[in-house]
Short mmCIF file of N, CA, C and O in Angstrom, two decimals:
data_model
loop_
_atom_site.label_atom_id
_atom_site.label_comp_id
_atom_site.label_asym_id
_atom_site.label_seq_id
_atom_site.Cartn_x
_atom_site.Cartn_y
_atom_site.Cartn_z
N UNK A 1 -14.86 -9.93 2.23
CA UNK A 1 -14.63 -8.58 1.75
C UNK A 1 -13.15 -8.39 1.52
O UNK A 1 -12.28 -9.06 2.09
N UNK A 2 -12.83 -7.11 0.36
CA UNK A 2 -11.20 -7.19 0.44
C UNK A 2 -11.14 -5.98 0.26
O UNK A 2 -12.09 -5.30 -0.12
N UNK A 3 -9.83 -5.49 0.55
CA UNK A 3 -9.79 -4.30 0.83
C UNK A 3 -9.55 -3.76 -0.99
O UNK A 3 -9.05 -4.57 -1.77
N UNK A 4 -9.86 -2.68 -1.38
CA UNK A 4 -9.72 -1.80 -2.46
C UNK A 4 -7.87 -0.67 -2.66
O UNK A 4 -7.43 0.42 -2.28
N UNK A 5 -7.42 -1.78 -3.43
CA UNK A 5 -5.85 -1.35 -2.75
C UNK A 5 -5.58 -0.12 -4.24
O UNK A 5 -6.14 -0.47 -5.28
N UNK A 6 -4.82 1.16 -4.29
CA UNK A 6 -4.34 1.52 -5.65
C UNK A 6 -2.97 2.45 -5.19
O UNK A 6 -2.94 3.25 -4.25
N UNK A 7 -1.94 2.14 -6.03
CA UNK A 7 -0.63 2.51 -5.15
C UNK A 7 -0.02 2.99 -6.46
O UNK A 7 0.45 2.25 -7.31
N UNK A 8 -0.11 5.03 -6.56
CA UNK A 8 0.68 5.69 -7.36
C UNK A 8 2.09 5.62 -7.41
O UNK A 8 2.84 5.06 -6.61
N UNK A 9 2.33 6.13 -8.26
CA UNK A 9 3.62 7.01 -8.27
C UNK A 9 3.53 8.40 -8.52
O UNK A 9 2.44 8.96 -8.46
N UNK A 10 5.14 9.35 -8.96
CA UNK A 10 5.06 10.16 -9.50
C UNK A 10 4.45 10.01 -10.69
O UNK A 10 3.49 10.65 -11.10
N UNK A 11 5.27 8.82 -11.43
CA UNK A 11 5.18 8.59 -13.22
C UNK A 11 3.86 8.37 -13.21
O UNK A 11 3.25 9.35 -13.62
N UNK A 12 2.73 6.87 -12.70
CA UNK A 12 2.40 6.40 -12.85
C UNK A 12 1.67 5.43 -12.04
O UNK A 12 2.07 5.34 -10.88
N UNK A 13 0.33 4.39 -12.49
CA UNK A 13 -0.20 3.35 -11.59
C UNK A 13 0.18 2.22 -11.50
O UNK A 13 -0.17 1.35 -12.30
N UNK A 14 1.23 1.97 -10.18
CA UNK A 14 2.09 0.81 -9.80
C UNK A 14 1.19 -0.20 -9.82
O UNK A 14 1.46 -0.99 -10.73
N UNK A 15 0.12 -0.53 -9.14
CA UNK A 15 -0.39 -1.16 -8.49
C UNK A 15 -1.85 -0.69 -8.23
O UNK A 15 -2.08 0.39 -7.67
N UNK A 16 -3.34 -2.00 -8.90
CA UNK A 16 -4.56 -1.57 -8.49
C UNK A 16 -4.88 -2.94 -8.43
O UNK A 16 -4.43 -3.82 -9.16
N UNK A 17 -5.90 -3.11 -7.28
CA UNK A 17 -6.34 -3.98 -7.20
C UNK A 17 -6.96 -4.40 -5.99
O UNK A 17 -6.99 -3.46 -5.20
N UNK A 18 -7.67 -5.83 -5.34
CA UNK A 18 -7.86 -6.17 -4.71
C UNK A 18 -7.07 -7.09 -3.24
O UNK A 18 -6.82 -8.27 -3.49
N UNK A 19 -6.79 -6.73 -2.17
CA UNK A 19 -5.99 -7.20 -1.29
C UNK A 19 -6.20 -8.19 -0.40
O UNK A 19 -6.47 -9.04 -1.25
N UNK A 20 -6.30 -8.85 0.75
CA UNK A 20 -6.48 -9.03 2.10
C UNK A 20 -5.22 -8.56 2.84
O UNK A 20 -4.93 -9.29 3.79
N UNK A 21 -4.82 -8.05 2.74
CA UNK A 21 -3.79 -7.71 3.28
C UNK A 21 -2.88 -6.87 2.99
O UNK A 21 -2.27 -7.31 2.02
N UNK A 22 -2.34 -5.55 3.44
CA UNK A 22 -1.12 -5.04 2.98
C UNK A 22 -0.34 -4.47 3.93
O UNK A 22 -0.89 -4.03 4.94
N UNK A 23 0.61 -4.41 3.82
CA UNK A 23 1.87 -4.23 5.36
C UNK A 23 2.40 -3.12 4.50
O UNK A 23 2.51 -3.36 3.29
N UNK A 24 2.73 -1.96 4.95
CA UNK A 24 3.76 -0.92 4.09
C UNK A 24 4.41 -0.18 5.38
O UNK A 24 4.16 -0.59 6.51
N UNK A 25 5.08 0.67 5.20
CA UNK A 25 6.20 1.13 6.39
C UNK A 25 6.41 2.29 5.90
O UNK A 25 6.74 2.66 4.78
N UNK A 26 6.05 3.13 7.37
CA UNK A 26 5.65 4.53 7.57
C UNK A 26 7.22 4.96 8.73
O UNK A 26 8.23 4.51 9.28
N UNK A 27 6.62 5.85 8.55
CA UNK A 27 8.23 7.01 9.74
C UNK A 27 7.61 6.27 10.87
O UNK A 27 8.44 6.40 11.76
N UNK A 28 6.58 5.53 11.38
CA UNK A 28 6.53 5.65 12.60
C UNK A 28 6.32 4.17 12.48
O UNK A 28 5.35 3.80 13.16
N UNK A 29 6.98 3.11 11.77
CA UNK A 29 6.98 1.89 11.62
C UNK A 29 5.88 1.34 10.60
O UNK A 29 5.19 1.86 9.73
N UNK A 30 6.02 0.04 11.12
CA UNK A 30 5.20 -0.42 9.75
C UNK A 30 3.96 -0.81 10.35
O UNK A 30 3.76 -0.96 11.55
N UNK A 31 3.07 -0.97 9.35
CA UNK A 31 1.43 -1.30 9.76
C UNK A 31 0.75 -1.70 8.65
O UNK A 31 0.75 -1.30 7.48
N UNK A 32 -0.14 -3.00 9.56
CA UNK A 32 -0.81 -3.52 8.50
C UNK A 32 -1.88 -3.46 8.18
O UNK A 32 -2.50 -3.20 9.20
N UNK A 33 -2.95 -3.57 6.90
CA UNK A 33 -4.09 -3.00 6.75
C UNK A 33 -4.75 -4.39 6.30
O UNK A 33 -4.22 -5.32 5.70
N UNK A 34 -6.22 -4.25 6.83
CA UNK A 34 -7.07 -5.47 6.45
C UNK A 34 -8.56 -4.79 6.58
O UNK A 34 -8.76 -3.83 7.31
N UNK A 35 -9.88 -5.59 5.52
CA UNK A 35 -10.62 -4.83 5.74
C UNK A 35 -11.40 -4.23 7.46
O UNK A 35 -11.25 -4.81 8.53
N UNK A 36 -12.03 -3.20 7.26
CA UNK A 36 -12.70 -2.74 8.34
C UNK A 36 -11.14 -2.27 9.28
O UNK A 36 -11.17 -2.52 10.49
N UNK A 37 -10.38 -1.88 8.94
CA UNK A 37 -9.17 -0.88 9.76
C UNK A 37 -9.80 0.52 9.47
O UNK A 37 -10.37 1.02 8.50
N UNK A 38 -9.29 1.13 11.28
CA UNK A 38 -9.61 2.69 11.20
C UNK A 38 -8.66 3.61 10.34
O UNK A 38 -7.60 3.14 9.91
N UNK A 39 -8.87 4.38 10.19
CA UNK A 39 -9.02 5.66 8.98
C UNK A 39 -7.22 5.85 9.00
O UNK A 39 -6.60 5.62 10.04
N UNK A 40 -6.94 6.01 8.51
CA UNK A 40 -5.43 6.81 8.66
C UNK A 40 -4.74 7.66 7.70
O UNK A 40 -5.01 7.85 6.52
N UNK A 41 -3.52 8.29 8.61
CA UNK A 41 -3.25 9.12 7.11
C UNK A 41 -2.07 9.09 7.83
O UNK A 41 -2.10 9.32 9.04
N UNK A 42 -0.42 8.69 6.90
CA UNK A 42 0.41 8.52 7.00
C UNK A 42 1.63 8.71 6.56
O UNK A 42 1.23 8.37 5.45
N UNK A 43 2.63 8.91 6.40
CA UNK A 43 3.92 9.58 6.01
C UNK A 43 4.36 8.01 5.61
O UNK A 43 4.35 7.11 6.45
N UNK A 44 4.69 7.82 4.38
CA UNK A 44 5.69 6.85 3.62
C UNK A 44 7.03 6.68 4.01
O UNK A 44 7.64 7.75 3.96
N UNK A 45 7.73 5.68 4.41
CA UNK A 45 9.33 5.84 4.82
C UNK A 45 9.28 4.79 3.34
O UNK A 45 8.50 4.17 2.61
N UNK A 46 10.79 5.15 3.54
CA UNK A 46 11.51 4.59 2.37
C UNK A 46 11.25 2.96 2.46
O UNK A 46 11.62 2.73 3.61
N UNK A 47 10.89 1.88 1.99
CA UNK A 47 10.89 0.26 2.22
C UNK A 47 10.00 -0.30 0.88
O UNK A 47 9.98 0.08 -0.29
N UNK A 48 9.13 -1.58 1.75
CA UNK A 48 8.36 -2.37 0.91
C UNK A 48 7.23 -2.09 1.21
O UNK A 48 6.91 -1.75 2.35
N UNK A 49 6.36 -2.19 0.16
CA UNK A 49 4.83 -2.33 0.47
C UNK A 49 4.96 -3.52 0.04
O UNK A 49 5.60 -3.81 -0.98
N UNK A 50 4.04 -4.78 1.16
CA UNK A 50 3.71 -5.98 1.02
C UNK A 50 2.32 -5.99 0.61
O UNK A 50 1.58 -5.18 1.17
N UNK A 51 1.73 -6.92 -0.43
CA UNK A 51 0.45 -6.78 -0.81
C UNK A 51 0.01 -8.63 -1.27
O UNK A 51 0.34 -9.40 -2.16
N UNK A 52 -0.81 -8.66 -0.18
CA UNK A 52 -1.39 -10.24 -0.78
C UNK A 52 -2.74 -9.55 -1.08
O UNK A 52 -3.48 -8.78 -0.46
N UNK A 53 -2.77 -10.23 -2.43
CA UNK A 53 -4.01 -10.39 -3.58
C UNK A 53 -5.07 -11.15 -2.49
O UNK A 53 -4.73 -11.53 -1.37
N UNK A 54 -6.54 -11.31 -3.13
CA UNK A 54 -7.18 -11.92 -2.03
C UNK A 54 -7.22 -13.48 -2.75
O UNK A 54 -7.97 -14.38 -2.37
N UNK A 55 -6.16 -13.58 -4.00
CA UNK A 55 -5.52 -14.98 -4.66
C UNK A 55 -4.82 -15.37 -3.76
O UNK A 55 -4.77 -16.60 -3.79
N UNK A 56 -4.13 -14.86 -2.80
CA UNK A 56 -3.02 -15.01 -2.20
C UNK A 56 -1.84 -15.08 -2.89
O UNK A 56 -1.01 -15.88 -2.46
N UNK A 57 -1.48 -14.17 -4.27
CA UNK A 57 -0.37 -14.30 -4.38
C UNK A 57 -0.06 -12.97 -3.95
O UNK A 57 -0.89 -12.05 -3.98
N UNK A 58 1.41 -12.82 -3.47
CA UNK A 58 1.84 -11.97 -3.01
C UNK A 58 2.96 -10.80 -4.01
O UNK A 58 4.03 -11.22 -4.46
N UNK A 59 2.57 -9.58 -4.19
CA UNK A 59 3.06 -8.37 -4.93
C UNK A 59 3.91 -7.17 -3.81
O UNK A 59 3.38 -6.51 -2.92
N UNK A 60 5.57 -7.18 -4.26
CA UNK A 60 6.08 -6.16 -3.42
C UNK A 60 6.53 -5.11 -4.02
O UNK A 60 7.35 -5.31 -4.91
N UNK A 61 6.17 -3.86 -3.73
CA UNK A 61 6.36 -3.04 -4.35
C UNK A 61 7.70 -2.09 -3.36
O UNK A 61 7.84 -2.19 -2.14
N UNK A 62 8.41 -1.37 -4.13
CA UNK A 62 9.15 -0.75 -3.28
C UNK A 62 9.10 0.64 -3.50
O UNK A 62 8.90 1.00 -4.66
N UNK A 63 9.22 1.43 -2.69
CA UNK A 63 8.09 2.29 -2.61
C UNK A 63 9.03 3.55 -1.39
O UNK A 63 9.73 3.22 -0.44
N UNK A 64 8.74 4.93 -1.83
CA UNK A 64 9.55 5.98 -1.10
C UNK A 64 8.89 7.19 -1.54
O UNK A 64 8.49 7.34 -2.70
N UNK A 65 8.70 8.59 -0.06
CA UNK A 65 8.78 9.56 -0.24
C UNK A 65 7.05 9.70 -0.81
O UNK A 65 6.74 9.86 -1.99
N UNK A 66 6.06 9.60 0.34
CA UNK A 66 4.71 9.87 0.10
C UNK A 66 4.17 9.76 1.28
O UNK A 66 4.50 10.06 2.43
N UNK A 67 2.96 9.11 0.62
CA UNK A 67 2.05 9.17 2.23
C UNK A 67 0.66 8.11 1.71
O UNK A 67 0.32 7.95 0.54
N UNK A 68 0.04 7.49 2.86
CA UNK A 68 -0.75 6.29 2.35
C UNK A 68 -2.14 6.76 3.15
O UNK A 68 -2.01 7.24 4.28
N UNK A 69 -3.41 6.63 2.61
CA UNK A 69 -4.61 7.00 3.45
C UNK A 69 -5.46 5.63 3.32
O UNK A 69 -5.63 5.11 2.21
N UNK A 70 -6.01 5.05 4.55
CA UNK A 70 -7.04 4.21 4.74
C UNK A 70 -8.13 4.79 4.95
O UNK A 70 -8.20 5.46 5.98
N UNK A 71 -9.37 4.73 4.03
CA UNK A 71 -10.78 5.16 4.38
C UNK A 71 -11.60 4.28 3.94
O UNK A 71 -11.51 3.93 2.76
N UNK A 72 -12.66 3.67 4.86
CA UNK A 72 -13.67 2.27 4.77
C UNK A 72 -12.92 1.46 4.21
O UNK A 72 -11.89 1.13 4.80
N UNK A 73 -13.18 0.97 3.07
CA UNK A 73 -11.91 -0.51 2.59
C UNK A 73 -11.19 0.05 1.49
O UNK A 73 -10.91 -0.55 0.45
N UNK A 74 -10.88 1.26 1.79
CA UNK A 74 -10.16 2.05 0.60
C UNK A 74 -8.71 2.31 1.24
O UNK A 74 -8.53 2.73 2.38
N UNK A 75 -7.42 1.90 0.08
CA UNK A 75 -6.01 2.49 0.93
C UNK A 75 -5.85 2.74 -0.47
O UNK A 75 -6.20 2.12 -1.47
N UNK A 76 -5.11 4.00 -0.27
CA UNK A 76 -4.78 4.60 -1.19
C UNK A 76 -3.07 5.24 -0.69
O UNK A 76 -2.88 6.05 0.22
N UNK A 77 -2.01 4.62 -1.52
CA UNK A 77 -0.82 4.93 -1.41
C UNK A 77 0.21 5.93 -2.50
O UNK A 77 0.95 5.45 -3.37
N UNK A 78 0.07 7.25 -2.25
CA UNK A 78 0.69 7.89 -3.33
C UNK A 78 2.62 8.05 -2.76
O UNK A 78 3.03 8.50 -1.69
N UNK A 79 3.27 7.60 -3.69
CA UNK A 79 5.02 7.55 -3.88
C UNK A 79 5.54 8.75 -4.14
O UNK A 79 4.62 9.52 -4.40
N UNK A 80 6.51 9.25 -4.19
CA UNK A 80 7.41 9.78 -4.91
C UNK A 80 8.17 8.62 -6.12
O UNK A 80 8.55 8.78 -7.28
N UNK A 81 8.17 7.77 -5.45
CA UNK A 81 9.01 6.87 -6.21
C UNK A 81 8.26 5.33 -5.91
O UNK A 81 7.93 4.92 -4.80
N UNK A 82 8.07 4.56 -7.29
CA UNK A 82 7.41 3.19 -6.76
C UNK A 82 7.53 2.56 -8.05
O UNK A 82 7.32 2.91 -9.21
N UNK A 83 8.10 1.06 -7.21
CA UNK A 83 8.38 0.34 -8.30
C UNK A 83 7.96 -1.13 -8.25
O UNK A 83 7.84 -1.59 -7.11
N UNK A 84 7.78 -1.77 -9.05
CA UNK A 84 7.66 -3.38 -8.62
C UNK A 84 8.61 -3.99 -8.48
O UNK A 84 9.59 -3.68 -9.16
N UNK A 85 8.67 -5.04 -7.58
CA UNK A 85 10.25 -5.71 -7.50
C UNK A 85 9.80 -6.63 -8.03
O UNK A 85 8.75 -7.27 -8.09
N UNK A 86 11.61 -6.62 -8.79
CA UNK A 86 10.84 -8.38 -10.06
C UNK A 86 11.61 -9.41 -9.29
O UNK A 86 11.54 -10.60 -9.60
#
């Protein structure tokens, strides 16, 4: 199973897709999500969202000023600001 990843912005859709994994960093540190994690709802700090594909290639987005919700294998990360790092 993989988790169902989609990571807004203000502008726009940074990022949709399929994960095993994503690490992003909240005011109250960072945390990582994999399928079957409990529910959350979270305040965005300024950093990286780490995202391995369930290819395993790995996508970092950088990312500020929102808030991220986990529900069943759903994370949903809305930005103020989000970008891909090239």
């Amino acid at each position: 199973m993989a988790l169902t990843v989609t990571l807004v912005s203000a502008e726009e859709e940074v990022w949709h897709g399929e994960a095993s994994l994503v690490v992003a960093k909240t005011v109250e540190g960072e945390i990582g999500f994999m399928t079957g994690h409990e529910p959350v709802l979270a305040i965005l700090a300024e950093g990286q969202v780490r995202i391995t594909e369930t290819s395993g290639t790995k996508v970092i987005v950088l990312a500020q000023d929102g808030f991220l919700s986990m529900e069943g294998d759903e994370l949903t990360i809305v930005a103020g600001h989000a970008a891909l790092e090239s």
